[in-house]
Coordinates of C-alpha atoms in Angstrom, one line a residue:
Chain A
M1 CA 150.7 37.5 28.5
R2 CA 146.9 37.8 28.1
R3 CA 146.7 39.0 31.7
V4 CA 149.3 41.7 31.1
A5 CA 147.5 42.8 27.9
T6 CA 144.2 43.1 29.7
L7 CA 145.7 45.0 32.6
A8 CA 147.4 47.4 30.2
K9 CA 144.0 47.9 28.5
V10 CA 142.2 48.7 31.7
V11 CA 145.0 51.1 32.8
V12 CA 144.8 53.0 29.5
L13 CA 141.1 53.2 29.5
A14 CA 141.0 54.3 33.1
A15 CA 143.6 57.0 32.4
W16 CA 141.6 58.4 29.6
L17 CA 138.5 58.4 31.7
L18 CA 140.4 60.4 34.3
I19 CA 141.7 62.9 31.8
T20 CA 138.3 63.4 30.3
L21 CA 136.5 63.8 33.6
F22 CA 139.1 65.8 35.5
P23 CA 138.2 69.2 34.0
L24 CA 134.6 68.7 34.8
Y25 CA 135.5 67.8 38.4
W26 CA 137.7 70.9 38.6
V27 CA 135.1 73.3 37.4
V28 CA 132.6 71.9 39.9
V29 CA 135.1 72.1 42.8
T30 CA 136.1 75.7 41.8
S31 CA 132.4 76.8 41.8
L32 CA 132.0 75.5 45.3
K33 CA 135.1 77.1 46.9
P34 CA 135.0 80.4 48.7
K35 CA 136.9 83.1 46.9
P36 CA 140.1 83.0 49.0
E37 CA 140.3 79.3 48.5
I38 CA 140.0 79.6 44.7
F39 CA 143.2 81.7 44.7
A40 CA 145.0 79.8 47.5
V41 CA 148.5 78.4 46.8
P42 CA 149.1 75.5 47.2
L43 CA 145.9 74.5 45.4
K44 CA 143.1 72.7 47.2
Y45 CA 142.0 69.7 45.4
W46 CA 139.1 69.2 47.8
P47 CA 137.2 72.3 49.0
G48 CA 137.9 72.9 52.7
E49 CA 134.6 74.7 52.9
V50 CA 131.7 74.4 50.5
T51 CA 129.9 77.6 49.6
F52 CA 127.1 78.4 47.1
E53 CA 127.9 82.1 47.1
H54 CA 128.9 82.1 43.4
Y55 CA 125.6 80.6 42.4
E56 CA 123.8 83.1 44.5
E57 CA 125.8 85.9 43.0
L58 CA 125.0 84.7 39.5
F59 CA 121.3 85.0 40.1
S60 CA 121.2 88.1 42.3
F61 CA 123.7 90.4 40.5
A62 CA 124.0 89.0 37.0
D63 CA 120.3 88.2 36.3
F64 CA 121.3 84.8 35.2
G65 CA 117.6 83.7 35.4
T66 CA 116.7 85.9 32.5
Y67 CA 119.6 84.5 30.4
L68 CA 118.6 81.0 31.3
L69 CA 115.0 81.6 30.2
N70 CA 116.2 83.3 27.0
S71 CA 118.4 80.4 26.1
L72 CA 115.6 77.9 27.0
M73 CA 113.1 79.8 24.7
V74 CA 115.4 80.1 21.8
S75 CA 116.7 76.6 22.0
L76 CA 113.2 75.0 22.4
V77 CA 111.6 76.9 19.6
A78 CA 114.5 76.6 17.2
A79 CA 115.0 72.9 17.9
G80 CA 111.3 72.2 17.5
A81 CA 111.3 73.9 14.1
V82 CA 114.5 72.3 13.0
T83 CA 113.1 68.8 13.9
A84 CA 109.8 69.4 12.2
I85 CA 111.5 70.6 9.0
G86 CA 113.9 67.7 9.1
V87 CA 111.1 65.2 9.5
L88 CA 109.4 66.5 6.4
G89 CA 112.5 67.1 4.3
G90 CA 114.2 63.9 5.3
Y91 CA 111.1 61.9 4.3
T92 CA 111.0 63.2 0.8
L93 CA 114.7 62.8 0.3
A94 CA 114.5 59.2 1.5
R95 CA 111.4 58.1 -0.3
F96 CA 111.3 60.0 -3.6
T97 CA 113.5 60.6 -6.6
F98 CA 112.8 63.8 -8.3
P99 CA 114.7 66.3 -10.4
G100 CA 117.0 68.5 -8.3
R101 CA 117.3 65.9 -5.5
G102 CA 121.0 65.5 -5.9
V103 CA 121.6 69.2 -6.1
L104 CA 119.6 69.8 -3.0
M105 CA 121.5 67.1 -1.0
L106 CA 124.8 68.6 -2.1
A107 CA 123.6 72.1 -1.2
F108 CA 122.8 70.9 2.3
L109 CA 126.0 68.9 2.7
V110 CA 128.1 71.9 1.5
T111 CA 126.8 74.1 4.3
Q112 CA 128.4 71.8 6.8
M113 CA 131.8 72.3 5.2
I114 CA 132.2 76.0 4.2
P115 CA 133.4 78.5 6.8
L116 CA 130.1 80.2 7.6
F117 CA 131.8 83.0 9.3
I118 CA 132.0 84.6 5.8
A119 CA 128.2 85.1 6.3
L120 CA 128.5 86.7 9.7
G121 CA 128.7 90.3 8.5
P122 CA 126.0 90.0 5.8
L123 CA 123.7 88.2 8.3
Y124 CA 124.1 91.2 10.7
L125 CA 123.0 93.5 7.9
L126 CA 120.1 91.2 7.0
M127 CA 119.0 91.1 10.7
S128 CA 119.2 94.8 10.9
D129 CA 117.1 95.2 7.7
L130 CA 114.5 92.9 9.1
D131 CA 114.6 94.7 12.4
L132 CA 115.5 91.5 14.2
L133 CA 118.7 92.7 16.1
N134 CA 118.5 92.2 19.8
R135 CA 115.4 90.0 19.4
L136 CA 115.2 86.4 20.3
A137 CA 113.2 85.7 17.2
G138 CA 116.1 86.7 15.0
L139 CA 118.4 84.2 16.7
M140 CA 115.7 81.5 16.3
L141 CA 115.5 82.1 12.6
V142 CA 119.2 81.9 12.1
Y143 CA 119.6 78.9 14.3
V144 CA 116.9 77.0 12.3
A145 CA 118.7 77.8 9.1
M146 CA 122.1 76.7 10.6
L147 CA 120.7 73.3 11.8
V148 CA 118.2 72.4 9.1
P149 CA 120.7 70.8 6.7
F150 CA 122.0 68.5 9.5
S151 CA 118.6 67.5 10.7
T152 CA 117.4 66.8 7.2
I153 CA 120.3 64.6 6.4
I154 CA 120.1 62.7 9.7
M155 CA 116.4 62.2 9.4
R156 CA 116.8 60.9 5.9
G157 CA 119.2 58.3 7.3
F158 CA 116.7 57.3 9.9
Y159 CA 113.9 57.0 7.3
E160 CA 116.0 54.7 5.2
R161 CA 116.1 52.2 8.0
V162 CA 112.3 52.0 8.1
P163 CA 111.0 49.5 5.5
V164 CA 108.9 51.0 2.8
A165 CA 106.6 48.0 3.0
L166 CA 105.3 49.3 6.3
E167 CA 103.8 52.5 4.7
E168 CA 102.7 50.7 1.6
A169 CA 100.6 48.4 3.6
A170 CA 98.9 51.4 5.3
Q171 CA 98.4 53.0 1.9
V172 CA 96.9 49.9 0.5
D173 CA 94.5 50.0 3.4
G174 CA 93.4 53.4 2.1
A175 CA 95.5 55.8 4.2
S176 CA 96.9 58.8 2.3
R177 CA 100.6 59.3 2.1
L178 CA 100.6 61.9 4.9
V179 CA 98.4 59.8 7.2
A180 CA 100.7 56.8 6.5
M181 CA 103.7 58.8 7.4
V182 CA 102.2 60.3 10.6
R183 CA 100.6 57.1 11.8
V184 CA 103.0 54.4 10.8
V185 CA 106.5 55.7 10.1
I186 CA 106.9 58.5 12.7
P187 CA 106.1 56.3 15.7
V188 CA 108.9 53.9 14.6
M189 CA 111.3 56.8 14.3
L190 CA 110.5 58.5 17.6
P191 CA 113.9 57.8 19.2
G192 CA 115.6 59.2 16.2
I193 CA 113.4 62.3 16.2
A194 CA 114.0 62.8 19.9
A195 CA 117.7 62.6 19.3
T196 CA 117.6 65.1 16.5
F197 CA 115.6 67.5 18.7
I198 CA 118.0 67.2 21.6
F199 CA 121.1 67.6 19.4
A200 CA 119.6 70.8 17.9
F201 CA 118.7 72.0 21.3
V202 CA 122.2 71.6 22.6
Q203 CA 123.7 73.3 19.6
C204 CA 121.4 76.4 20.0
W205 CA 122.0 76.4 23.8
N206 CA 125.8 76.5 23.1
E207 CA 126.0 78.9 20.1
L208 CA 128.2 81.9 20.6
F209 CA 129.2 83.9 17.6
L210 CA 125.9 84.6 16.0
A211 CA 124.5 85.5 19.4
I212 CA 127.2 88.0 20.2
T213 CA 126.9 89.5 16.8
F214 CA 123.1 90.1 17.0
I215 CA 122.5 90.6 20.7
D216 CA 123.8 93.2 23.1
S217 CA 120.8 94.2 25.1
E218 CA 120.5 92.8 28.6
D219 CA 117.1 91.3 28.3
A220 CA 117.8 89.4 25.1
K221 CA 121.1 87.9 26.1
T222 CA 121.5 84.1 26.0
I223 CA 123.9 82.3 28.4
P224 CA 126.9 82.3 26.1
V225 CA 126.5 86.0 25.3
A226 CA 126.2 86.8 29.0
M227 CA 129.2 84.7 29.9
N228 CA 131.2 86.3 27.1
S229 CA 130.5 89.7 28.6
F230 CA 131.7 88.4 32.1
I231 CA 135.1 88.3 30.5
T232 CA 137.1 91.4 30.6
Q233 CA 140.5 91.0 29.2
Y234 CA 142.6 90.8 32.4
D235 CA 140.1 89.9 35.0
I236 CA 137.7 87.0 35.1
D237 CA 135.7 86.3 38.2
W238 CA 136.5 82.6 38.1
G239 CA 134.1 81.6 40.9
S240 CA 131.1 83.0 39.1
M241 CA 132.4 81.8 35.8
A242 CA 132.7 78.2 37.1
A243 CA 129.2 78.4 38.6
A244 CA 127.9 79.7 35.3
T245 CA 129.6 76.8 33.5
V246 CA 128.1 74.3 35.8
V247 CA 124.6 75.8 35.4
S248 CA 124.8 75.9 31.7
V249 CA 126.4 72.5 31.1
V250 CA 124.5 70.3 33.5
P251 CA 121.2 70.3 31.5
T252 CA 122.9 69.6 28.2
L253 CA 125.0 66.9 29.8
V254 CA 121.9 65.1 31.0
L255 CA 120.2 65.4 27.6
F256 CA 123.3 64.4 25.7
A257 CA 123.7 61.3 27.9
A258 CA 120.2 60.3 27.0
I259 CA 120.7 60.5 23.3
R260 CA 124.3 59.6 22.9
R261 CA 123.6 56.3 21.4
Y262 CA 121.5 57.7 18.6
I263 CA 123.8 60.6 17.8
V264 CA 126.7 58.2 17.6
E265 CA 124.7 55.9 15.4
G266 CA 123.5 58.6 13.2
L267 CA 126.8 60.3 12.7
T268 CA 128.9 57.2 12.3
A269 CA 126.4 55.6 10.0
G270 CA 126.7 58.7 7.8
A271 CA 130.5 58.7 7.9
V272 CA 130.9 54.9 7.4
K273 CA 128.5 54.9 4.4
G274 CA 130.5 57.8 3.0
Chain B
M1 CA 105.8 54.4 -13.5
R2 CA 103.9 57.6 -13.8
T3 CA 105.9 60.3 -15.5
F4 CA 104.3 63.2 -13.7
N5 CA 101.9 63.4 -10.8
V6 CA 100.8 66.7 -9.6
R7 CA 99.8 65.6 -6.2
R8 CA 103.1 63.8 -5.7
A9 CA 105.0 66.9 -6.9
R10 CA 103.0 69.1 -4.6
F11 CA 103.7 66.9 -1.6
I12 CA 107.4 66.9 -2.3
A13 CA 107.5 70.7 -2.8
L14 CA 105.6 71.4 0.4
C15 CA 107.8 69.1 2.5
L16 CA 111.0 70.6 1.2
L17 CA 109.9 74.3 1.0
P18 CA 110.6 75.3 4.6
G19 CA 114.1 73.9 4.7
V20 CA 115.0 75.3 1.3
V21 CA 113.7 78.8 2.2
F22 CA 115.5 78.9 5.5
V23 CA 118.8 77.7 4.0
A24 CA 118.6 79.9 1.0
L25 CA 117.7 83.0 3.0
F26 CA 119.9 82.7 6.0
T27 CA 122.8 80.7 4.7
Y28 CA 123.3 80.9 0.9
Y29 CA 122.2 84.5 0.5
P30 CA 124.5 85.9 3.2
V31 CA 127.4 83.7 2.0
L32 CA 127.0 85.0 -1.5
R33 CA 126.6 88.6 -0.3
G34 CA 129.8 88.1 1.7
A35 CA 131.5 86.9 -1.5
V36 CA 130.4 89.9 -3.4
M37 CA 131.5 92.2 -0.6
A38 CA 135.0 90.8 -1.0
F39 CA 135.2 92.9 -4.1
Q40 CA 133.7 96.0 -2.6
R41 CA 134.9 98.6 -0.1
Y42 CA 132.4 97.8 2.6
N43 CA 133.0 99.2 6.0
L44 CA 130.2 99.1 8.6
F45 CA 131.3 102.4 10.0
D46 CA 131.3 104.2 6.7
L47 CA 128.4 103.0 4.5
T48 CA 128.0 106.2 2.6
S49 CA 129.6 104.6 -0.4
T50 CA 130.4 101.0 -1.1
P51 CA 132.1 101.1 -4.5
F52 CA 133.5 98.0 -6.2
T53 CA 137.3 98.0 -5.9
G54 CA 138.3 94.8 -7.6
L55 CA 141.0 92.9 -5.9
E56 CA 141.8 95.7 -3.5
N57 CA 140.6 93.8 -0.4
F58 CA 142.6 90.7 -1.3
R59 CA 145.7 92.8 -1.8
A60 CA 145.2 94.5 1.6
V61 CA 144.7 91.1 3.3
L62 CA 147.6 89.4 1.6
G63 CA 149.8 92.3 2.5
E64 CA 149.1 92.0 6.2
E65 CA 151.7 90.3 8.3
R66 CA 148.9 89.0 10.7
F67 CA 147.2 87.2 7.9
W68 CA 150.3 85.1 7.1
T69 CA 150.9 84.5 10.8
A70 CA 147.4 83.2 11.1
L71 CA 147.8 81.0 8.0
R72 CA 151.0 79.4 9.4
N73 CA 149.3 79.0 12.8
T74 CA 146.3 77.4 11.1
G75 CA 148.7 74.8 9.6
T76 CA 150.1 74.0 13.1
W77 CA 146.7 74.0 14.7
V78 CA 145.1 71.6 12.2
V79 CA 148.0 69.2 11.6
V80 CA 149.1 68.8 15.2
S81 CA 145.5 68.6 16.6
L82 CA 144.6 66.1 13.9
F83 CA 147.7 64.0 14.4
F84 CA 147.0 63.4 18.1
Q85 CA 143.3 63.1 17.8
F86 CA 143.8 60.5 15.1
F87 CA 146.4 58.3 16.7
L88 CA 145.0 58.6 20.3
G89 CA 141.5 58.1 18.9
F90 CA 142.6 55.1 16.9
G91 CA 144.2 53.5 19.9
L92 CA 141.1 54.1 22.0
A93 CA 138.9 52.7 19.2
L94 CA 141.0 49.5 19.2
L95 CA 140.7 49.1 22.9
L96 CA 136.9 49.7 22.8
R97 CA 136.3 47.4 19.8
R98 CA 135.5 44.3 21.7
H99 CA 132.6 44.3 24.0
F100 CA 133.2 44.3 27.7
R101 CA 131.1 44.8 30.7
G102 CA 130.4 48.5 31.3
R103 CA 131.5 49.6 27.8
G104 CA 128.3 51.5 27.2
L105 CA 128.6 53.4 30.5
Y106 CA 132.3 54.1 29.7
Q107 CA 131.4 55.6 26.3
A108 CA 128.7 57.7 27.9
W109 CA 131.2 59.2 30.3
V110 CA 134.0 59.9 27.9
F111 CA 131.6 61.4 25.5
F112 CA 130.7 64.3 27.8
P113 CA 132.9 67.0 26.3
W114 CA 130.6 66.8 23.3
A115 CA 127.8 68.3 25.4
M116 CA 130.0 71.4 25.9
S117 CA 130.5 74.3 23.6
G118 CA 134.0 75.2 22.3
F119 CA 133.5 78.5 24.2
L120 CA 133.1 76.7 27.5
I121 CA 135.9 74.3 26.8
G122 CA 138.1 77.3 26.1
L123 CA 137.2 78.9 29.4
L124 CA 137.7 75.7 31.3
W125 CA 141.2 75.2 30.0
R126 CA 142.0 78.8 30.3
W127 CA 141.4 78.4 34.0
M128 CA 143.4 75.2 34.2
F129 CA 146.3 76.6 32.3
N130 CA 146.3 79.8 34.4
G131 CA 149.9 80.7 35.2
Q132 CA 149.4 81.3 39.0
F133 CA 146.4 79.4 40.1
G134 CA 146.2 76.8 37.3
V135 CA 145.8 73.2 38.2
I136 CA 148.1 72.1 35.4
N137 CA 151.0 74.1 36.8
D138 CA 150.3 72.7 40.2
L139 CA 150.3 69.1 39.0
L140 CA 153.4 69.5 37.0
L141 CA 155.2 71.1 40.0
K142 CA 154.0 68.4 42.3
T143 CA 155.2 65.6 40.1
G144 CA 158.5 67.4 39.7
I145 CA 158.2 67.7 35.9
I146 CA 158.8 71.4 36.1
D147 CA 160.3 73.4 38.9
Q148 CA 158.8 76.8 38.1
R149 CA 155.4 77.8 37.0
I150 CA 154.9 78.4 33.3
G151 CA 152.7 81.2 31.9
F152 CA 151.2 78.9 29.4
L153 CA 148.7 81.3 27.9
A154 CA 150.9 84.4 28.4
S155 CA 153.9 83.2 26.4
P156 CA 153.7 83.0 22.7
G157 CA 155.8 79.8 22.7
W158 CA 153.4 77.9 24.9
A159 CA 150.0 79.3 23.9
M160 CA 149.6 77.3 20.7
T161 CA 150.6 74.1 22.5
S162 CA 148.0 74.9 25.2
V163 CA 145.1 75.4 22.8
I164 CA 146.0 72.3 20.9
V165 CA 146.0 70.2 24.1
A166 CA 142.5 71.5 24.8
N167 CA 141.4 70.7 21.3
V168 CA 142.9 67.2 21.5
W169 CA 141.1 66.6 24.8
Y170 CA 137.9 67.6 23.1
G171 CA 138.3 65.7 19.9
V172 CA 139.8 62.3 20.7
T173 CA 136.6 60.7 21.9
F174 CA 134.6 61.5 18.9
F175 CA 137.4 60.4 16.5
A176 CA 137.6 57.2 18.6
I177 CA 133.9 56.5 18.1
M178 CA 133.9 57.2 14.4
I179 CA 136.9 54.9 13.9
M180 CA 135.2 52.3 16.1
A181 CA 132.2 52.3 13.8
A182 CA 134.5 51.9 10.9
L183 CA 136.3 48.9 12.5
Q184 CA 133.0 47.3 13.2
S185 CA 132.0 47.5 9.6
V186 CA 134.7 44.9 8.7
P187 CA 132.9 41.6 8.1
K188 CA 133.7 39.0 10.7
E189 CA 134.2 36.3 8.1
L190 CA 137.3 38.1 6.8
Y191 CA 138.9 37.6 10.3
E192 CA 137.7 34.0 10.5
A193 CA 139.3 33.3 7.1
A194 CA 142.5 35.0 8.2
D195 CA 142.5 32.9 11.4
V196 CA 142.2 29.7 9.4
D197 CA 145.2 30.8 7.3
G198 CA 147.0 31.3 10.6
A199 CA 147.6 35.0 10.2
S200 CA 148.8 36.8 13.4
R201 CA 146.8 39.6 14.9
L202 CA 149.2 42.2 13.6
R203 CA 149.1 40.8 10.0
Q204 CA 145.3 40.7 10.2
F205 CA 145.3 44.3 11.2
W206 CA 147.6 45.2 8.4
H207 CA 146.1 43.1 5.6
V208 CA 142.5 42.8 6.5
T209 CA 141.4 45.7 8.8
L210 CA 143.4 48.6 7.3
P211 CA 142.6 48.0 3.6
H212 CA 138.9 47.6 4.5
I213 CA 138.5 50.8 6.4
R214 CA 141.0 53.0 4.4
T215 CA 138.3 54.8 2.4
T216 CA 136.3 55.6 5.5
L217 CA 139.3 56.8 7.4
A218 CA 140.3 59.0 4.5
L219 CA 136.8 60.6 4.6
I220 CA 136.7 61.0 8.4
V221 CA 140.1 62.7 8.3
L222 CA 139.0 65.1 5.6
L223 CA 135.9 66.0 7.5
R224 CA 138.0 66.5 10.6
I225 CA 140.4 68.8 8.8
I226 CA 137.6 71.0 7.6
W227 CA 136.0 70.9 11.0
I228 CA 139.2 71.8 13.0
L229 CA 139.9 74.7 10.6
N230 CA 136.4 76.0 11.2
F231 CA 136.6 75.8 14.9
P232 CA 137.6 79.2 16.3
D233 CA 135.3 78.9 19.4
L234 CA 137.8 77.3 21.7
I235 CA 140.7 79.7 20.8
Y236 CA 138.3 82.7 21.0
S237 CA 137.6 82.1 24.7
M238 CA 140.9 80.6 25.7
T239 CA 143.4 83.1 24.3
G240 CA 141.4 85.4 22.0
G241 CA 144.1 84.7 19.4
G242 CA 146.9 86.1 21.6
P243 CA 149.4 86.6 22.9
A244 CA 150.7 88.7 20.1
G245 CA 148.7 86.8 17.5
S246 CA 150.4 83.5 18.4
T247 CA 147.2 81.5 18.5
D248 CA 145.4 83.4 15.7
I249 CA 144.1 81.0 13.1
I250 CA 142.5 82.0 9.9
T251 CA 139.0 81.8 11.2
T252 CA 139.7 83.9 14.3
F253 CA 141.4 86.4 12.0
L254 CA 138.2 86.4 9.9
I255 CA 136.0 87.0 12.9
Q256 CA 138.2 89.9 14.0
Q257 CA 137.6 91.5 10.6
V258 CA 133.8 91.1 11.1
I259 CA 134.0 92.6 14.6
G260 CA 136.1 95.4 13.2
G261 CA 133.3 96.2 10.8
D262 CA 135.3 95.7 7.6
Y263 CA 133.0 93.3 5.8
G264 CA 135.0 93.8 2.5
R265 CA 138.1 92.3 4.0
A266 CA 136.1 89.7 5.9
G267 CA 134.6 88.6 2.6
A268 CA 138.1 88.4 1.0
V269 CA 139.5 86.3 3.9
G270 CA 136.4 84.1 3.7
L271 CA 136.9 83.5 0.0
L272 CA 140.5 82.8 0.5
V273 CA 139.7 80.2 3.1
L274 CA 137.0 78.7 0.9
G275 CA 139.5 78.5 -2.0
L276 CA 142.1 76.9 0.2
L277 CA 139.6 74.3 1.5
L278 CA 138.3 73.4 -1.9
S279 CA 141.7 73.0 -3.5
F280 CA 142.9 71.0 -0.6
S281 CA 139.9 68.7 -0.7
V282 CA 140.3 68.1 -4.4
F283 CA 144.0 67.4 -3.9
Y284 CA 143.4 65.2 -0.9
L285 CA 140.7 63.1 -2.5
N286 CA 143.0 62.6 -5.5
A287 CA 145.9 61.7 -3.3
T288 CA 144.0 59.2 -1.3
R289 CA 142.5 57.8 -4.6
F290 CA 139.1 58.2 -3.0
E291 CA 137.1 57.7 -6.2
K292 CA 138.8 54.6 -7.4
S293 CA 138.7 52.7 -4.1
R294 CA 135.0 53.1 -3.7

């Protein structure tokens, strides 16, 4: 009986792994097939001939290099700011009680639940008033705002796991609060901080709706915006699209794999604690 | 206990200021402005006058057939996605509960859809569900489940099923991991005690595990409902709400209003969604007796 149960478990887990990974496999294979093979019936599950033409096309015709750089810039700057703001805000929320603390926490939590698309139109007008349409800086600002509540709440959770005694000891030794925070607490939290940064980075890297609302000039496009403009209603160049998907997903995949443990811990701790 | 300390207050204020400013300016201000626009005639392509028109936008939206279709579709989208994500996720969580060799690696691999955007997932599945060259048609034909290709995304009857399949694929793992965390929060002593009493595995699950994680489950499910409702990304790139509005949900409908430049109506739809979410949450928390069981 035990044997059968174990076997069943292995089979189910393997099946789920297969189902999860197959789409990734399929997009990679598609990106490596020459055009006629992509549209060959019966389908080829293994490319008869491997080609990098779709990747070359991406960078020669579509200027994908610029989009990559734009995405990289926006994501790095926004994620950096989001993390720094979260480090500061999370600290005060974890270590102090002060009037308005509950309201602030609630205000941050609520942003995670309301349909923010209601703000899409007004944000467009605001960006237009500030002359930030078609500018990467505009996207950065909005992304920071979008991710600050999350980073602050997550950082607060991480701080709460660091014993207060640690800082108090440093303060007794004459360090100011800020010095104690920078020298003693932050080093302990580095993995958590790195995880928050990467999570924010991936979110910015992937964001679509704000980007397509604010950006339509070629030199300010981010990857999702560019890919969105590859889609015409009836015709998609699936080879290039598959190559673009691979190019845009591989870096985030690597980063995500590196921090998966912390993200899972952070989110689930939040959920389980209620 | 000092009652007031200027340095302390200044430190707190300085630490919180950037976050508060960003969220106030780029989240709360536009949301509130959107809410005000709901009562205005506000069309991007005619901004010469933006008079207040009372409930005009709400009347217009509620009178639109597509709104009601989108609302019905939202129900299907949320309920069916949630159902499969929950039960498949629960099953997976139970299988992953005990430690085994390679569990960490396994989790890392099945977690990968979370590195992708809804937009990319939509594209990926759009390609796989393609009527002529889609791998899903091919697999179903090869295994003899169907004998003719199906135009999954071209037929109103299949399109919703297809987007839900993609959404379930995306969401199961994360649900599984949340539930796993909940399962691990049950103190081991409870199971030991149950073992001593000679309770079977099934009885332990029913009388120890479930009551202990009920509150957490209720919360995870609520968050999930809100999240699935606010997730138009996948549908946007997979079907664009079509064919014939058959995969429009309330948030894709909202985005169409924004793209169409009618911010007044977009505001009205946004407020309706918000009202719906709030009243549902209150009802739900009451129904699951969330307060009392804490």
